[in-house]
């Protein structure tokens, strides 16, 4: 149980384009979903927290207009990287949990490469 | 001082060895403690989740939490090459508006040699 699916797993695109990443909880309804970014050989850095039907809460230093998060249902959250540039290239990982005091379950990540 | 300290390793052991991974923390408000395993180019996989001080066992894995010393451990018995991965400790609380956000250690890179 507690499976989180993330799509796509790898995307390469040109500078200036927008990229959408989907995160789905397959066998549970997630009250909260999270988006992380991970650089090579580093730990996960939280970008934002999203609750179904409400606006996402972004961490300090994360540009809201660049990283658009939509949490339309209890099983789906999307992250759109707008006007992507090479410095946005990274490994993006989502997670979801059922209740506040329950652990987060992670997707397999999306490797984003901007040329 | 960082909130969560974890030795990044790398740690290399022979197959069958007992592996001990540790984290220390400074925030006494942390209530929930997790260990995740992350293979290269994959998302973290939840291994253990504990709330109180003491031991929790699941197969070859044992998690220990000592809140008085602010110290958590993960033991892996009979380690296998398939255990080779990065192990991340994580902890959370609901105090100070943190809303159960996870604070991670840096991760320990483990290699189990056949």
Short mmCIF file of C-alpha atoms in Angstrom, two decimals:
data_model
loop_
_atom_site.label_atom_id
_atom_site.label_comp_id
_atom_site.label_asym_id
_atom_site.label_seq_id
_atom_site.Cartn_x
_atom_site.Cartn_y
_atom_site.Cartn_z
CA UNK A 1 0.00 0.00 0.00
CA UNK A 2 0.84 3.73 0.02
CA UNK A 3 2.04 3.93 -3.57
CA UNK A 4 2.87 7.29 -5.09
CA UNK A 5 3.33 7.52 -8.84
CA UNK A 6 5.21 10.34 -10.50
CA UNK A 7 5.23 11.10 -14.22
CA UNK A 8 7.27 11.61 -16.30
CA UNK A 9 10.38 9.98 -14.88
CA UNK A 10 12.70 11.91 -17.19
CA UNK A 11 12.17 14.93 -19.40
CA UNK A 12 14.50 16.91 -21.60
CA UNK A 13 13.35 20.19 -23.06
CA UNK A 14 14.58 23.44 -24.46
CA UNK A 15 15.16 26.56 -22.42
CA UNK A 16 12.06 28.74 -22.21
CA UNK A 17 9.50 25.96 -22.32
CA UNK A 18 7.17 24.95 -19.47
CA UNK A 19 7.17 21.45 -18.03
CA UNK A 20 4.41 19.77 -16.03
CA UNK A 21 5.09 16.95 -13.58
CA UNK A 22 2.28 14.84 -12.15
CA UNK A 23 2.13 13.18 -8.75
CA UNK A 24 -0.60 10.67 -7.96
CA UNK A 25 -1.38 8.67 -4.85
CA UNK A 26 -2.59 5.37 -6.30
CA UNK A 27 -4.11 3.54 -3.37
CA UNK A 28 -4.89 6.23 -0.81
CA UNK A 29 -6.28 9.72 -0.57
CA UNK A 30 -3.62 12.24 0.33
CA UNK A 31 -4.57 15.18 2.50
CA UNK A 32 -1.22 16.76 1.84
CA UNK A 33 1.34 16.47 -0.94
CA UNK A 34 4.85 17.84 -0.96
CA UNK A 35 7.31 18.80 -3.67
CA UNK A 36 11.05 18.47 -3.17
CA UNK A 37 14.12 19.19 -5.20
CA UNK A 38 17.33 17.19 -4.88
CA UNK A 39 20.77 18.05 -6.22
CA UNK A 40 23.41 15.35 -6.75
CA UNK A 41 24.80 13.89 -3.54
CA UNK A 42 22.60 16.15 -1.44
CA UNK A 43 19.53 15.59 0.67
CA UNK A 44 16.01 16.63 -0.27
CA UNK A 45 15.04 20.27 -0.18
CA UNK A 46 11.37 21.03 0.42
CA UNK A 47 9.94 23.42 -2.14
CA UNK A 48 6.27 23.57 -1.23
CA UNK A 49 3.41 21.91 0.60
CA UNK A 50 0.03 21.57 -1.04
CA UNK A 51 -3.35 20.68 0.38
CA UNK A 52 -6.26 19.65 -1.79
CA UNK A 53 -8.39 22.60 -2.86
CA UNK A 54 -6.18 25.30 -1.40
CA UNK A 55 -3.13 27.28 -2.45
CA UNK A 56 0.27 25.77 -1.95
CA UNK A 57 2.59 27.00 0.78
CA UNK A 58 6.03 27.70 -0.61
CA UNK A 59 9.30 27.56 1.31
CA UNK A 60 11.41 30.65 1.60
CA UNK A 61 13.36 31.37 -1.55
CA UNK A 62 11.15 29.31 -3.86
CA UNK A 63 9.60 31.36 -6.65
CA UNK A 64 5.84 30.87 -6.67
CA UNK A 65 5.47 32.14 -10.23
CA UNK A 66 8.13 29.82 -11.56
CA UNK A 67 7.01 26.66 -9.77
CA UNK A 68 3.24 26.46 -10.09
CA UNK A 69 1.56 23.84 -7.94
CA UNK A 70 -1.99 22.63 -8.38
CA UNK A 71 -3.62 20.11 -6.04
CA UNK A 72 -6.92 19.52 -7.77
CA UNK A 73 -7.96 16.33 -6.01
CA UNK A 74 -7.06 14.08 -3.10
CA UNK A 75 -5.01 11.90 -5.42
CA UNK A 76 -3.36 14.34 -7.82
CA UNK A 77 -0.94 17.23 -7.52
CA UNK A 78 0.99 18.84 -10.37
CA UNK A 79 4.14 20.93 -10.47
CA UNK A 80 4.67 23.14 -13.51
CA UNK A 81 8.09 24.63 -14.05
CA UNK A 82 7.38 27.73 -16.14
CA UNK A 83 9.85 29.20 -18.62
CA UNK A 84 12.44 26.67 -17.57
CA UNK A 85 16.14 27.50 -17.76
CA UNK A 86 19.24 25.32 -17.41
CA UNK A 87 19.56 26.21 -13.71
CA UNK A 88 16.17 24.57 -13.13
CA UNK A 89 17.66 21.23 -14.15
CA UNK A 90 17.36 18.95 -11.15
CA UNK A 91 15.69 15.88 -9.66
CA UNK A 92 12.14 16.72 -8.52
CA UNK A 93 10.38 14.39 -6.10
CA UNK A 94 6.85 14.46 -4.76
CA UNK A 95 5.47 12.84 -1.64
CA UNK A 96 2.05 12.34 -0.10
CA UNK A 97 0.58 11.40 3.24
CA UNK A 98 -2.79 10.35 4.55
CA UNK A 99 -2.86 12.26 7.82
CA UNK A 100 -0.68 14.82 9.52
CA UNK A 101 1.12 12.47 11.89
CA UNK A 102 1.65 9.74 9.29
CA UNK A 103 4.87 9.33 7.30
CA UNK A 104 5.30 10.70 3.81
CA UNK A 105 5.46 8.29 0.89
CA UNK A 106 7.57 9.35 -2.05
CA UNK A 107 7.30 9.03 -5.79
CA UNK A 108 10.24 7.87 -7.88
CA UNK A 109 11.17 11.38 -8.94
CA UNK A 110 11.44 13.24 -12.22
CA UNK A 111 14.79 14.04 -13.74
CA UNK A 112 14.46 17.38 -15.52
CA UNK A 113 17.13 18.48 -17.97
CA UNK A 114 16.85 21.90 -19.61
CA UNK A 115 19.06 22.44 -22.63
CA UNK B 1 24.55 23.39 14.82
CA UNK B 2 22.35 21.69 12.25
CA UNK B 3 19.03 20.32 13.42
CA UNK B 4 19.86 16.81 12.23
CA UNK B 5 23.37 15.42 11.91
CA UNK B 6 24.12 12.27 9.93
CA UNK B 7 27.52 10.99 8.88
CA UNK B 8 27.47 10.89 5.05
CA UNK B 9 29.98 8.04 4.92
CA UNK B 10 30.62 6.37 2.58
CA UNK B 11 30.26 3.13 4.53
CA UNK B 12 31.47 -0.09 2.96
CA UNK B 13 30.80 -3.50 4.55
CA UNK B 14 31.04 -7.14 3.50
CA UNK B 15 27.90 -9.13 2.78
CA UNK B 16 26.37 -10.55 5.95
CA UNK B 17 27.68 -7.78 8.22
CA UNK B 18 25.57 -5.91 10.71
CA UNK B 19 25.25 -2.28 9.69
CA UNK B 20 24.67 0.54 12.14
CA UNK B 21 23.46 3.93 10.89
CA UNK B 22 22.92 6.87 13.20
CA UNK B 23 21.54 10.37 13.44
CA UNK B 24 21.61 12.94 16.21
CA UNK B 25 19.29 15.89 16.49
CA UNK B 26 19.06 19.06 18.49
CA UNK B 27 15.34 19.91 18.36
CA UNK B 28 13.67 18.27 21.34
CA UNK B 29 10.26 18.93 19.75
CA UNK B 30 10.74 16.17 17.18
CA UNK B 31 8.17 13.47 17.80
CA UNK B 32 8.21 11.25 14.73
CA UNK B 33 11.25 9.49 13.36
CA UNK B 34 11.70 7.81 10.01
CA UNK B 35 14.32 5.99 8.02
CA UNK B 36 14.19 6.06 4.26
CA UNK B 37 16.28 4.15 1.74
CA UNK B 38 17.07 5.82 -1.55
CA UNK B 39 18.55 4.03 -4.51
CA UNK B 40 20.36 6.05 -7.15
CA UNK B 41 17.94 8.06 -9.34
CA UNK B 42 14.92 6.90 -7.36
CA UNK B 43 12.69 8.44 -4.71
CA UNK B 44 13.13 7.61 -1.00
CA UNK B 45 11.42 4.44 0.21
CA UNK B 46 10.05 4.33 3.75
CA UNK B 47 11.76 1.65 5.83
CA UNK B 48 10.82 2.43 9.41
CA UNK B 49 8.52 4.85 11.21
CA UNK B 50 8.60 5.28 14.97
CA UNK B 51 7.01 7.60 17.46
CA UNK B 52 8.23 6.71 20.91
CA UNK B 53 11.60 5.91 22.39
CA UNK B 54 12.61 2.28 22.18
CA UNK B 55 13.11 -0.35 19.52
CA UNK B 56 11.04 -1.33 16.51
CA UNK B 57 11.88 -4.35 14.42
CA UNK B 58 10.82 -5.24 10.88
CA UNK B 59 12.56 -8.20 9.31
CA UNK B 60 16.29 -7.48 9.09
CA UNK B 61 15.80 -3.87 10.15
CA UNK B 62 15.68 -2.48 13.69
CA UNK B 63 15.09 1.17 14.49
CA UNK B 64 16.05 2.62 17.84
CA UNK B 65 15.02 5.97 19.24
CA UNK B 66 16.54 7.51 22.36
CA UNK B 67 14.78 10.80 22.94
CA UNK B 68 16.74 11.56 26.09
CA UNK B 69 19.99 11.49 24.11
CA UNK B 70 18.40 12.85 20.91
CA UNK B 71 19.83 9.91 19.02
CA UNK B 72 18.29 7.49 16.54
CA UNK B 73 19.75 4.40 14.91
CA UNK B 74 18.96 1.93 12.18
CA UNK B 75 20.47 -1.56 12.31
CA UNK B 76 20.56 -3.84 9.29
CA UNK B 77 21.25 -7.50 10.02
CA UNK B 78 22.67 -9.94 7.48
CA UNK B 79 23.29 -7.12 5.03
CA UNK B 80 22.90 -7.91 1.33
CA UNK B 81 24.34 -6.25 -1.80
CA UNK B 82 20.78 -5.12 -2.56
CA UNK B 83 20.94 -3.00 0.61
CA UNK B 84 23.51 -0.77 -1.10
CA UNK B 85 21.85 2.64 -1.18
CA UNK B 86 21.72 5.98 0.59
CA UNK B 87 19.94 5.89 3.94
CA UNK B 88 18.20 9.05 5.09
CA UNK B 89 16.96 9.71 8.59
CA UNK B 90 14.05 12.12 8.87
CA UNK B 91 12.06 13.55 11.72
CA UNK B 92 9.09 15.83 12.26
CA UNK B 93 6.93 17.58 14.79
CA UNK B 94 3.94 19.87 14.90
CA UNK B 95 5.50 22.50 17.12
CA UNK B 96 6.22 26.08 16.11
CA UNK B 97 4.03 25.85 13.04
CA UNK B 98 6.25 23.23 11.45
CA UNK B 99 3.16 21.22 10.54
CA UNK B 100 4.94 17.87 10.44
CA UNK B 101 7.39 18.95 7.76
CA UNK B 102 10.28 16.53 7.48
CA UNK B 103 13.79 17.50 8.48
CA UNK B 104 16.27 15.18 6.81
CA UNK B 105 19.79 14.15 7.61
CA UNK B 106 22.29 14.38 4.78
CA UNK B 107 22.09 10.64 4.15
CA UNK B 108 24.66 7.86 4.54
CA UNK B 109 25.88 6.08 1.41
CA UNK B 110 26.15 2.35 2.14
CA UNK B 111 27.83 -0.23 -0.07
CA UNK B 112 27.53 -3.94 0.76
CA UNK B 113 30.21 -5.92 -1.03
CA UNK B 114 29.49 -9.52 -2.15
#
